[in-house]
Short mmCIF file of C-alpha atoms and ligand atoms in Angstrom, two decimals:
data_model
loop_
_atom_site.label_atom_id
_atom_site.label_comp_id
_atom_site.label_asym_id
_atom_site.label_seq_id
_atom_site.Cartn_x
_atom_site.Cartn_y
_atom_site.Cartn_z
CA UNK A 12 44.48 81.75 109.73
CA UNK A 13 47.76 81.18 109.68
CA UNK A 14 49.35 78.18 107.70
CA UNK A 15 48.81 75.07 109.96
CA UNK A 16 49.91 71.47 108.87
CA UNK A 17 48.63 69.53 111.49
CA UNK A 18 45.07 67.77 111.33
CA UNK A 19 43.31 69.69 114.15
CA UNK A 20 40.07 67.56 114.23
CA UNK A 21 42.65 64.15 115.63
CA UNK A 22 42.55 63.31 119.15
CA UNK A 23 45.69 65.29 121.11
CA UNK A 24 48.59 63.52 122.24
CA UNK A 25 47.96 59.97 121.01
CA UNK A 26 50.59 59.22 118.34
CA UNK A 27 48.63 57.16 115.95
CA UNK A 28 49.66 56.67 112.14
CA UNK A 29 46.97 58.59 111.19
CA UNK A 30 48.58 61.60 111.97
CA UNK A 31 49.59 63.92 109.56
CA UNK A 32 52.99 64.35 111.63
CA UNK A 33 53.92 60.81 111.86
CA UNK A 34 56.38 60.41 115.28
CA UNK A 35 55.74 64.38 116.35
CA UNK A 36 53.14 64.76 119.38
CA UNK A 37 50.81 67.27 119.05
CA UNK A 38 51.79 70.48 121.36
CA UNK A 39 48.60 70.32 123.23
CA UNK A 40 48.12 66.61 123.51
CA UNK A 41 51.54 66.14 124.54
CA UNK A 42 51.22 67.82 127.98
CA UNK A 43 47.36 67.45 128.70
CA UNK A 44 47.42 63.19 128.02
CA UNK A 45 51.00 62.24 128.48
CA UNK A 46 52.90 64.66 129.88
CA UNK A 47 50.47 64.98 133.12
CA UNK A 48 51.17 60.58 133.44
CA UNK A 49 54.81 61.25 133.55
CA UNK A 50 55.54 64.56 135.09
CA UNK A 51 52.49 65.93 136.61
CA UNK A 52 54.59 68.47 138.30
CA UNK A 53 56.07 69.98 134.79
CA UNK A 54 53.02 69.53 133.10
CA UNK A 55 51.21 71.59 135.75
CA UNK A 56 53.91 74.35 135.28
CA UNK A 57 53.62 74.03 131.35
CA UNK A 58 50.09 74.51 131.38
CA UNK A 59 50.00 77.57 133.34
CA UNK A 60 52.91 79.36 131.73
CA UNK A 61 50.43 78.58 128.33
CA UNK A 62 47.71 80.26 130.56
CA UNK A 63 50.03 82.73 131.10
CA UNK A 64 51.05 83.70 127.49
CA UNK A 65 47.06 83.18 126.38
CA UNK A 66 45.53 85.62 129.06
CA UNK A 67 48.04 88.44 128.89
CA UNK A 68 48.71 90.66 126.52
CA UNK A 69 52.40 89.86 125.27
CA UNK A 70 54.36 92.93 124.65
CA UNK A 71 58.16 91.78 124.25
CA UNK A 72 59.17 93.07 121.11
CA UNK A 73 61.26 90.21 120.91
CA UNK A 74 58.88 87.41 121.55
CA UNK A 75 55.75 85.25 119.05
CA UNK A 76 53.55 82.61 118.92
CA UNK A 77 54.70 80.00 116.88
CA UNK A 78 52.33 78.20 114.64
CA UNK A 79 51.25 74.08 115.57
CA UNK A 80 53.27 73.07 112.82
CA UNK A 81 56.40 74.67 114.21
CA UNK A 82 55.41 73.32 118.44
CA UNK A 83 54.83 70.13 116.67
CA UNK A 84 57.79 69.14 115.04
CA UNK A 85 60.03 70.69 117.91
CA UNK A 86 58.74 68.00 120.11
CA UNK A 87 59.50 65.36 117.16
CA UNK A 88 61.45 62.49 116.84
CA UNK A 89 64.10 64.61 115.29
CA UNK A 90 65.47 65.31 118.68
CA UNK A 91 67.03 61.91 118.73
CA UNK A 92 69.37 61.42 115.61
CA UNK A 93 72.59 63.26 115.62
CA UNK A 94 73.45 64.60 112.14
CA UNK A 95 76.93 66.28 112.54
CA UNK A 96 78.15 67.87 109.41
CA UNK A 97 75.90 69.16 106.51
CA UNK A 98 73.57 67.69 103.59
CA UNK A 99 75.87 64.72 101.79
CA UNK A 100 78.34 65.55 104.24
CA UNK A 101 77.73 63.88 107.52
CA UNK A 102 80.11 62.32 110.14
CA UNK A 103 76.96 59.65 110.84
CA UNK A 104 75.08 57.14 109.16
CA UNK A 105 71.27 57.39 109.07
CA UNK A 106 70.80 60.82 108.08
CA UNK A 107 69.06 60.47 104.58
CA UNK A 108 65.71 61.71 105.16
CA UNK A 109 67.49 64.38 107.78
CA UNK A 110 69.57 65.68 104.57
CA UNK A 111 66.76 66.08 102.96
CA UNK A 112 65.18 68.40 106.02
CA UNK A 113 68.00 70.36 106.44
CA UNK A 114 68.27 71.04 101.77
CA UNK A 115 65.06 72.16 101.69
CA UNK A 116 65.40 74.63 104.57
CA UNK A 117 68.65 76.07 103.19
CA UNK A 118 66.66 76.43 100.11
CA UNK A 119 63.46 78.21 101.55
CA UNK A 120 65.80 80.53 103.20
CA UNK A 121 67.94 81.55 100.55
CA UNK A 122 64.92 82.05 98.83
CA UNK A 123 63.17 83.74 101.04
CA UNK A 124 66.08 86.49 101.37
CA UNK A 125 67.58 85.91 97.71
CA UNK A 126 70.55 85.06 99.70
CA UNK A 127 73.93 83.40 97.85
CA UNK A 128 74.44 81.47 100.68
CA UNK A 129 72.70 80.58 104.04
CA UNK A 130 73.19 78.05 107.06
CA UNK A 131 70.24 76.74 109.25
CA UNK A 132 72.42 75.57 111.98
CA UNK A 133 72.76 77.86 114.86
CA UNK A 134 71.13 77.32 118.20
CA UNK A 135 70.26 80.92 118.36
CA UNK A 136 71.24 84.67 117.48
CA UNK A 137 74.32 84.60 119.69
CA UNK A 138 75.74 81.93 117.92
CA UNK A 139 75.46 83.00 114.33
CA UNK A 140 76.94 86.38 115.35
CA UNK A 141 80.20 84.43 116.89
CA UNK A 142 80.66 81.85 114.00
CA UNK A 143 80.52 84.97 111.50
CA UNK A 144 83.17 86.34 113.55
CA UNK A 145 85.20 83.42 114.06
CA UNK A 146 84.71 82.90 110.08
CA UNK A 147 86.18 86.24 108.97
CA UNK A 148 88.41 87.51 112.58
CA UNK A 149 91.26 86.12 114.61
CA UNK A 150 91.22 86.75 118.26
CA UNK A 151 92.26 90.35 118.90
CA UNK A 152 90.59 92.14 115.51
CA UNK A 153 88.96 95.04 116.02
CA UNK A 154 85.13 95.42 115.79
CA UNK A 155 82.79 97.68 115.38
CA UNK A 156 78.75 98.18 116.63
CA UNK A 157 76.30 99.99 118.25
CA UNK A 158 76.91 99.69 122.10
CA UNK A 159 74.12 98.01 124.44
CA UNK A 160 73.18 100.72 125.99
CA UNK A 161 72.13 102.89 122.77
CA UNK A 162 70.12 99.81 121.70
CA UNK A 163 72.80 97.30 120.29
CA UNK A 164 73.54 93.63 121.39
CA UNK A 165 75.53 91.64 123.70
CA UNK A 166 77.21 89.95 120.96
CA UNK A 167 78.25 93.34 119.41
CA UNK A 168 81.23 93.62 121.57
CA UNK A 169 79.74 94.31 124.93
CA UNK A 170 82.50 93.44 127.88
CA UNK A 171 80.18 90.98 129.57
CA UNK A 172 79.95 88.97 126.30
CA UNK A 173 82.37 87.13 124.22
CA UNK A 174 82.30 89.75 121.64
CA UNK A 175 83.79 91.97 123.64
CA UNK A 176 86.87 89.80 125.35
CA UNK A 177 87.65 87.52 122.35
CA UNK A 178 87.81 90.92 120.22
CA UNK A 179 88.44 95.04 120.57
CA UNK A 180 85.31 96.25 120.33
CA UNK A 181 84.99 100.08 119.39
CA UNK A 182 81.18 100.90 119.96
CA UNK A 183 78.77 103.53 118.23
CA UNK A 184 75.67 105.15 119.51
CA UNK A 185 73.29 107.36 118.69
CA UNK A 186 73.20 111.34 118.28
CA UNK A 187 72.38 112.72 121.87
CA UNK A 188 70.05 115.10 119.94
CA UNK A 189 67.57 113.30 117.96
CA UNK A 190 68.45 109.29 119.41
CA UNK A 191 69.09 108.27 115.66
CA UNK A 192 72.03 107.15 114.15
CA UNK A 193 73.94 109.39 113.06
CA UNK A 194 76.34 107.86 110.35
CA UNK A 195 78.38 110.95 109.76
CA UNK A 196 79.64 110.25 113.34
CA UNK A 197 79.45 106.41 112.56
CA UNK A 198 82.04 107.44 109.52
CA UNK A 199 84.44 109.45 111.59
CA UNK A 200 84.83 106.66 114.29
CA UNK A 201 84.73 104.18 111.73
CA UNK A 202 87.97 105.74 109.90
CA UNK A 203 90.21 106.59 113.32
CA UNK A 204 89.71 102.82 114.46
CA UNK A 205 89.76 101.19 111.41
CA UNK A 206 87.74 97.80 112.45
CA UNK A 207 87.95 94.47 110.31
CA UNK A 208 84.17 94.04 110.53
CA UNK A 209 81.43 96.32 110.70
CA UNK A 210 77.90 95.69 112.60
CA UNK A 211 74.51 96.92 112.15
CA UNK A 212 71.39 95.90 113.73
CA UNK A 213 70.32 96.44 117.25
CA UNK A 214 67.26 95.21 119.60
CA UNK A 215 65.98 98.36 121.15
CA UNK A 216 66.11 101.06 117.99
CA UNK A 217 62.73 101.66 116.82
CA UNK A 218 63.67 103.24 113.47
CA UNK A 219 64.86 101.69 109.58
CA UNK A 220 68.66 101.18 109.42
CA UNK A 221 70.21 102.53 106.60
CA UNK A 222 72.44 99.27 105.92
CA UNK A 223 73.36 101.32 101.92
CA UNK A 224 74.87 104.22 104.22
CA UNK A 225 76.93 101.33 106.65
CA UNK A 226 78.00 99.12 103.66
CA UNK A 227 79.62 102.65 102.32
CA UNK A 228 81.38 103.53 105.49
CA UNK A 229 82.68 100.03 105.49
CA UNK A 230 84.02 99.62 101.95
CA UNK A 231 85.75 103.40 102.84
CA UNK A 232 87.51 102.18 105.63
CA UNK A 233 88.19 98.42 104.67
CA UNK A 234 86.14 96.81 106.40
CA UNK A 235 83.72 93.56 106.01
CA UNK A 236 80.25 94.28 106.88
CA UNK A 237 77.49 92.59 108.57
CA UNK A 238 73.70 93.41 109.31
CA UNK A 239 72.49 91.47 112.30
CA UNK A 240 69.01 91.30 111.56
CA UNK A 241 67.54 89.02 114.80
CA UNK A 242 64.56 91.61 115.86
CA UNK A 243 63.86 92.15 111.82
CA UNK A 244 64.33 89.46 110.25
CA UNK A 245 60.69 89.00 109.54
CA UNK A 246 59.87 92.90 108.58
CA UNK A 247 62.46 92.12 105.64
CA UNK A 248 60.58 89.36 104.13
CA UNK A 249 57.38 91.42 104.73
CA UNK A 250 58.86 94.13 102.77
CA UNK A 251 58.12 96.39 105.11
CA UNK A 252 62.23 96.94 106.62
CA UNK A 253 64.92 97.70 103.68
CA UNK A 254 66.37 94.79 102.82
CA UNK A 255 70.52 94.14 103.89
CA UNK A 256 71.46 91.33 101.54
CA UNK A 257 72.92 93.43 98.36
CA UNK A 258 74.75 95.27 100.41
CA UNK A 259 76.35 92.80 103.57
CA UNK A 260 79.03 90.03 103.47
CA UNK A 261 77.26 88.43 106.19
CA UNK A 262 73.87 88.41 108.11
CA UNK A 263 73.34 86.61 111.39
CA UNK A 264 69.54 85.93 112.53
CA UNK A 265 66.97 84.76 114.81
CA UNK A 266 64.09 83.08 113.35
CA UNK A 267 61.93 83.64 116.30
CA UNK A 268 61.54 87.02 116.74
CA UNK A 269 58.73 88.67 113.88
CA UNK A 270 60.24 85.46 111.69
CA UNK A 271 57.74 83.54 113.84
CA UNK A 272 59.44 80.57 113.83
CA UNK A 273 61.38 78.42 116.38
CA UNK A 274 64.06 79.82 118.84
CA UNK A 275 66.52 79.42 117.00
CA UNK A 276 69.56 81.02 114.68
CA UNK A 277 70.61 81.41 110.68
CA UNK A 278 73.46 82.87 109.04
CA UNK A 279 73.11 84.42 105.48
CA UNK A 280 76.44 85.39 103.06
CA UNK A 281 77.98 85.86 100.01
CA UNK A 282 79.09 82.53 98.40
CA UNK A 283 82.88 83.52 98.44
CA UNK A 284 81.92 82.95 102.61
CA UNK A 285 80.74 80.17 102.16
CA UNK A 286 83.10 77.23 103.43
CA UNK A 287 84.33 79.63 106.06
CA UNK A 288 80.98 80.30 107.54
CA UNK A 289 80.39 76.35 107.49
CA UNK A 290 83.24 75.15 108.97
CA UNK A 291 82.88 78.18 111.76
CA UNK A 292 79.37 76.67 112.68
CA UNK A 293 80.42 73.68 113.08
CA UNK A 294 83.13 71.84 113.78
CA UNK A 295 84.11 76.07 114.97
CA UNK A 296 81.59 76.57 117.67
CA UNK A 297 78.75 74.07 117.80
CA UNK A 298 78.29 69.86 117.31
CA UNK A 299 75.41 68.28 116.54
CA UNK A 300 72.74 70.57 114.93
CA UNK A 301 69.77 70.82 116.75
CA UNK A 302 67.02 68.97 113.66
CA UNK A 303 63.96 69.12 114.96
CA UNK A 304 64.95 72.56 115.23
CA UNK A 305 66.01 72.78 111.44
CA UNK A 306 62.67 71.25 110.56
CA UNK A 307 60.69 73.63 112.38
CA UNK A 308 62.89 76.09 110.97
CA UNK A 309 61.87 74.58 107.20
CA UNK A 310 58.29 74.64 108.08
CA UNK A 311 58.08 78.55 109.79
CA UNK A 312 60.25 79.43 106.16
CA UNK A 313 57.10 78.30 104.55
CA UNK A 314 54.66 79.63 105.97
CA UNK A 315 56.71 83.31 105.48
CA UNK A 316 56.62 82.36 101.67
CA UNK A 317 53.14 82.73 101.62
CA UNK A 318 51.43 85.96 100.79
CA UNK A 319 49.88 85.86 103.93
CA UNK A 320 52.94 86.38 106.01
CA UNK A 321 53.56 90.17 104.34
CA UNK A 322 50.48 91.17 105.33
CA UNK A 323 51.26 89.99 109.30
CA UNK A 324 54.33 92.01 108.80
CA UNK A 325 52.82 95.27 107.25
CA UNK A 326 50.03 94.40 110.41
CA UNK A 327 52.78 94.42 113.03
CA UNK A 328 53.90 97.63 111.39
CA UNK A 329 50.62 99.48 111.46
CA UNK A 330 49.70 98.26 114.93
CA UNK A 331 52.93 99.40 116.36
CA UNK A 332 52.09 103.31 114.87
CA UNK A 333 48.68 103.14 116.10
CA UNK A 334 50.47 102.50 120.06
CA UNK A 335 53.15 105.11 119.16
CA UNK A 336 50.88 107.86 117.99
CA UNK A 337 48.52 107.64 120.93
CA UNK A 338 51.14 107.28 123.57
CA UNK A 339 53.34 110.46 121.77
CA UNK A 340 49.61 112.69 121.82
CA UNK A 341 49.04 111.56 125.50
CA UNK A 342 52.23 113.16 127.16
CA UNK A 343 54.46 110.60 126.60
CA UNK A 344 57.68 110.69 125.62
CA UNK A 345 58.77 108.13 122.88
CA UNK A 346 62.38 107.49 122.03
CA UNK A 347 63.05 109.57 118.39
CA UNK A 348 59.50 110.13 118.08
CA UNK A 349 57.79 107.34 117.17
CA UNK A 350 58.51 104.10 115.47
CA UNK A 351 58.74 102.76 111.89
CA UNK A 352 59.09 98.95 113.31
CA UNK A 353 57.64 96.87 115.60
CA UNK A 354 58.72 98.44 118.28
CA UNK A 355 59.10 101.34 120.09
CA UNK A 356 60.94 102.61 123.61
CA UNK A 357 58.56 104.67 125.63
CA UNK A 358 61.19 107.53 128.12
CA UNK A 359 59.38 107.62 131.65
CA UNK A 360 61.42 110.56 132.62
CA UNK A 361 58.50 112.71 132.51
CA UNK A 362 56.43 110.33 134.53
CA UNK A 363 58.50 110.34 137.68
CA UNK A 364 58.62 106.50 137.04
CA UNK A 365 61.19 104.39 136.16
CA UNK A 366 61.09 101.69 133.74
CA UNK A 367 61.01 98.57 136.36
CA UNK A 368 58.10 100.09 137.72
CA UNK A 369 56.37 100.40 134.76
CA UNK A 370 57.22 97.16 133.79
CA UNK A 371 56.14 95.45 136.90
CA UNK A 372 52.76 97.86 136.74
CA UNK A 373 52.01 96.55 133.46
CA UNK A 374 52.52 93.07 134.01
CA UNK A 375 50.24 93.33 137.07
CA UNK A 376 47.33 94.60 135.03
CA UNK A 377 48.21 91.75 132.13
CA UNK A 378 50.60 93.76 129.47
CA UNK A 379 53.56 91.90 129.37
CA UNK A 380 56.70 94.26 128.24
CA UNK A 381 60.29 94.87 129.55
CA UNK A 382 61.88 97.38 131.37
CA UNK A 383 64.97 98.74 128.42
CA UNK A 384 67.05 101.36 128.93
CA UNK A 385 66.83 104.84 126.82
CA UNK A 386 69.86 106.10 125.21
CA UNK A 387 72.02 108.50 127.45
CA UNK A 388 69.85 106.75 130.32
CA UNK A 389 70.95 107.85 133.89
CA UNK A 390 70.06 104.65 135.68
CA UNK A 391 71.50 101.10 135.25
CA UNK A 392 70.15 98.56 133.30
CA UNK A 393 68.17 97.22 136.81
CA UNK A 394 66.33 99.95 136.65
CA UNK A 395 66.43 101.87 133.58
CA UNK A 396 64.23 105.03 132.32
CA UNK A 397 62.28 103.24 129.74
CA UNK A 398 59.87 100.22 128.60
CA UNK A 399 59.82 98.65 124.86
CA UNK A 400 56.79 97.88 123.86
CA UNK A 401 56.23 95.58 120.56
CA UNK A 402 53.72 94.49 118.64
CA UNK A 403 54.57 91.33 116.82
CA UNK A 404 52.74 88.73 118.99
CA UNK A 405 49.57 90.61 119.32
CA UNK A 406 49.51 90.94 115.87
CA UNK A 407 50.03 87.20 115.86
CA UNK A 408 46.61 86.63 117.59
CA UNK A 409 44.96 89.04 114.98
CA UNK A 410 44.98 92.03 117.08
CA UNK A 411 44.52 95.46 114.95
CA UNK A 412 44.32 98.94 114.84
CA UNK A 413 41.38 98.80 117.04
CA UNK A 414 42.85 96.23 119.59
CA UNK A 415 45.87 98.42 119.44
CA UNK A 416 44.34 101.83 119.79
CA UNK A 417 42.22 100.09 122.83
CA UNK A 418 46.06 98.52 124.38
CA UNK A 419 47.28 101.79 124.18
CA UNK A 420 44.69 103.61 126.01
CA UNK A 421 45.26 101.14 128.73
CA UNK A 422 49.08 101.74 128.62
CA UNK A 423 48.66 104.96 129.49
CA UNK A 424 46.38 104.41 131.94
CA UNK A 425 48.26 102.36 133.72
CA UNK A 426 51.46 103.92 133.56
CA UNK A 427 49.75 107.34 134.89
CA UNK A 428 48.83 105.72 137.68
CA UNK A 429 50.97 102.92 138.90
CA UNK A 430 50.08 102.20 141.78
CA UNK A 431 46.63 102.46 141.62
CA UNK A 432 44.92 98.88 142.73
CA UNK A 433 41.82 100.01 141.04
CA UNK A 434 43.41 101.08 137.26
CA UNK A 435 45.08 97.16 138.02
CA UNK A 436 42.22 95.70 137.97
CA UNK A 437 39.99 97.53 135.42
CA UNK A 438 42.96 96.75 132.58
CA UNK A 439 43.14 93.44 133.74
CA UNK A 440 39.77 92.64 133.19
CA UNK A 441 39.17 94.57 129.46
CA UNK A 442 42.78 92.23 128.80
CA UNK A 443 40.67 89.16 129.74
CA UNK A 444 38.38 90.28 127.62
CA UNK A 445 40.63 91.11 124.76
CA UNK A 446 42.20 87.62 124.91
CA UNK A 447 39.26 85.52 125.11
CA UNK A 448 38.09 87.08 121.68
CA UNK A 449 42.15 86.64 120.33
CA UNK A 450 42.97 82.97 121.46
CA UNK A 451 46.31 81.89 121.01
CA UNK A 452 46.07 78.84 118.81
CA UNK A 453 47.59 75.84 119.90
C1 LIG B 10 67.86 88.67 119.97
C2 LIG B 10 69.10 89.16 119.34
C3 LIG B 10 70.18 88.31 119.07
C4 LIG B 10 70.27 86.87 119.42
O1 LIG B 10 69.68 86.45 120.52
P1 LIG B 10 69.60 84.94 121.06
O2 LIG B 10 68.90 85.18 122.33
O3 LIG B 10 70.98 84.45 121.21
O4 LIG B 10 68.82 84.15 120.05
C5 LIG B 10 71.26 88.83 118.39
N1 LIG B 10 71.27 90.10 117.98
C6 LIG B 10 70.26 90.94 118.21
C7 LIG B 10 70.34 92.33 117.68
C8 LIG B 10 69.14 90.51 118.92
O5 LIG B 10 68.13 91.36 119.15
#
């Protein structure tokens, strides 16, 4: 069982002092007794969308369950103090006991990474990607990262996203051959455009990333590097991903991806950073920090400091091979091969199917994943050749090699036969079955 601070056995949604979280509703009780008073017609909608994420399989590499503790104080009384500024440092009165939050969730993280440095305010990946760069760029530097459609990010200097207008973004990809990186090639482009700041990190490459073999090409050609480490943060910690921080000036985060924690953002750096990276979060790009957020953030920090959270990630690890092996032995084709993360990017070329049809298949039977488009992929980002498949929130439930093994015979089932009514409905009822012995706790 995962780490869970609230008392369980009180009744839901009445806030009574005898709570162990004083002024935070519990998750449950907060829609089923109060919620349905006020709003019946949100509650409704809140309930089924739980219904929804309890019944189905959830396959978005990018998605979690969050523990109560983390539900709990995101629906605190946090959400009502403004606490602009940093520990000691505030622009308000009334933030004592909110310093005190925010300290001891600095501290878990830089513990938790050995990091010099490390800032818990960011409202989500995006924006601890653009404070790092309005921390160490001016508007027209050249950067440098792996382009969307090989696997990278938005915020890596796509032309949709402010990465790419606010800055020249040169982009890598991967070799055409064997879909890895290929940092010889990484080198070459690296020294002809000459960035300011290099990026790593991407949300659709199921392999390690060599961040030694970027921090290299980076100190060759001048530049500051950064690891954005949003889909891994949590492998790190679990020891189970090489770890970035000896070798990056900066790291930008999510801490609700396989950190299991609340949407949210963080930003990890070398201490010479520090003031820069600050001041860039806010007053550079946000306000008030979001501290019920922070304090969920404090608690989900916790709970990966236990021992118990490297075994979830070496879990997520395992269960993802176990889907990866059986799909690549049952004539599928997976992008390079296989997987070493949580993830991995299954090419439906082969299948006469594209990957919004699979997508939509799956989801129909009760496997939640996303259509994602393969490297070198001939159709647009609608429709795309491929579906990523992850494995961090079934692993959350307690799913393992078993449950996984059993998923991925249903995968394939599905996906070799679309549109078959019949295949629909025999997943969709071993799924029900599946979940009922897996509840999502909330
Ligand atoms: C998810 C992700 C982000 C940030 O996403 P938000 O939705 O803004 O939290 C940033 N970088 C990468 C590589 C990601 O996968």
């Amino acid at each position: 069982m995962r780490g869970c601070l609230s008392a369980a056995s009180n009744p839901p949604g009445i806030r009574t002092s005898e709570h162990l979280f004083r002024g935070a509703y519990m998750y449950r009780g907060y829609f089923e007794n109060f919620l349905q008073k006020e709003d019946k017609k949100i509650a409704k909608l809140v309930n089924e969308e739980f219904k929804r994420q309890d019944t189905k399989l959830q396959m978005i590499a990018s998605e979690n369950y969050t523990s109560k503790a983390v539900m709990a104080l995101q629906g605190s009384v946090l959400t009502n103090k403004y606490a602009e500024g940093y520990p000691e440092k505030r622009f308000y009165q009334g933030c004592e006991y909110l310093d005190k939050v925010e300290a001891e969730a600095i501290s878990r993280l830089k513990k938790m990474f050995g990091a010099e440095h490390a800032n818990v305010q960011p409202h989500a990946g995006s924006q601890a990607n653009m404070a790092i760069y309005l921390s160490c760029l001016n508007p027209g530097d050249t950067i440098m990262g792996m382009d969307l459609a090989s696997g990278g990010h938005l915020t890596h200097g796509a032309s949709v996203s402010f990465s790419g207008k606010f800055f020249k973004a040169v982009s890598y990809g991967v070799s055409e051959y064997t879909n890895l990186l290929d940092y010889e090639a990484i080198r070459n482009l690296a020294k002809k455009h000459k960035p300011k700041l290099l990026i790593a990190g991407a949300s659709a490459y199921p392999r390690q990333i060599d961040f030694k073999k970027f921090h290299d090409i980076a100190k060759e050609v001048g530049a500051l590097f950064m690891a954005d480490i949003a889909h891994i943060a949590g492998l790190i910690v679990g020891k189970v991903h090489p770890d970035p921080v000896p070798y990056c000036d900066f790291i930008g985060g999510t801490t609700h991806k396989t950190l299991r924690g609340p949407r949210g953002g963080f930003i990890l750096c070398k201490s010479e950073w520090m003031k820069k990276v600050d001041s860039a979060v806010f007053p550079g790009i946000q306000g008030g920090p979001l501290m019920h957020v922070v304090a969920a953030k404090a608690v989900a920090f916790k709970e990966a400091l236990q021992p118990e959270f490297r075994e979830y990630q070496k879990q997520i690890v395992k269960n993802a091979k176990v889907i990866a092996d059986y799909l690549s032995k049952n004539g599928f084709n997976l992008v390079t091969g296989g997987t070493d993360n949580h993830l991995m990017l299954v090419d439906l070329r082969n299948k006469q199917l594209t990957g919004r049809e699979a997508a939509l298949a799956m989801d129909k039977a009760g496997i939640t994943a996303n259509k994602n488009r393969i490297p070198f992929d001939p159709l647009k980002a609608f429709e795309t050749s491929g579906v990523r498949l992850g494995t961090p929130a079934l692993t959350t439930r307690g799913m393992k090699e078993d449950q996984c093994l059993a998923i991925a015979e249903m995968i394939a089932d599905i996906l070799n036969h679309p549109t078959s009514a019949k295949v629909a409905a025999g997943v969709r009822k071993k799924v029900k079955v599946l979940c009922n012995k897996f509840p999502v706790e909330i």
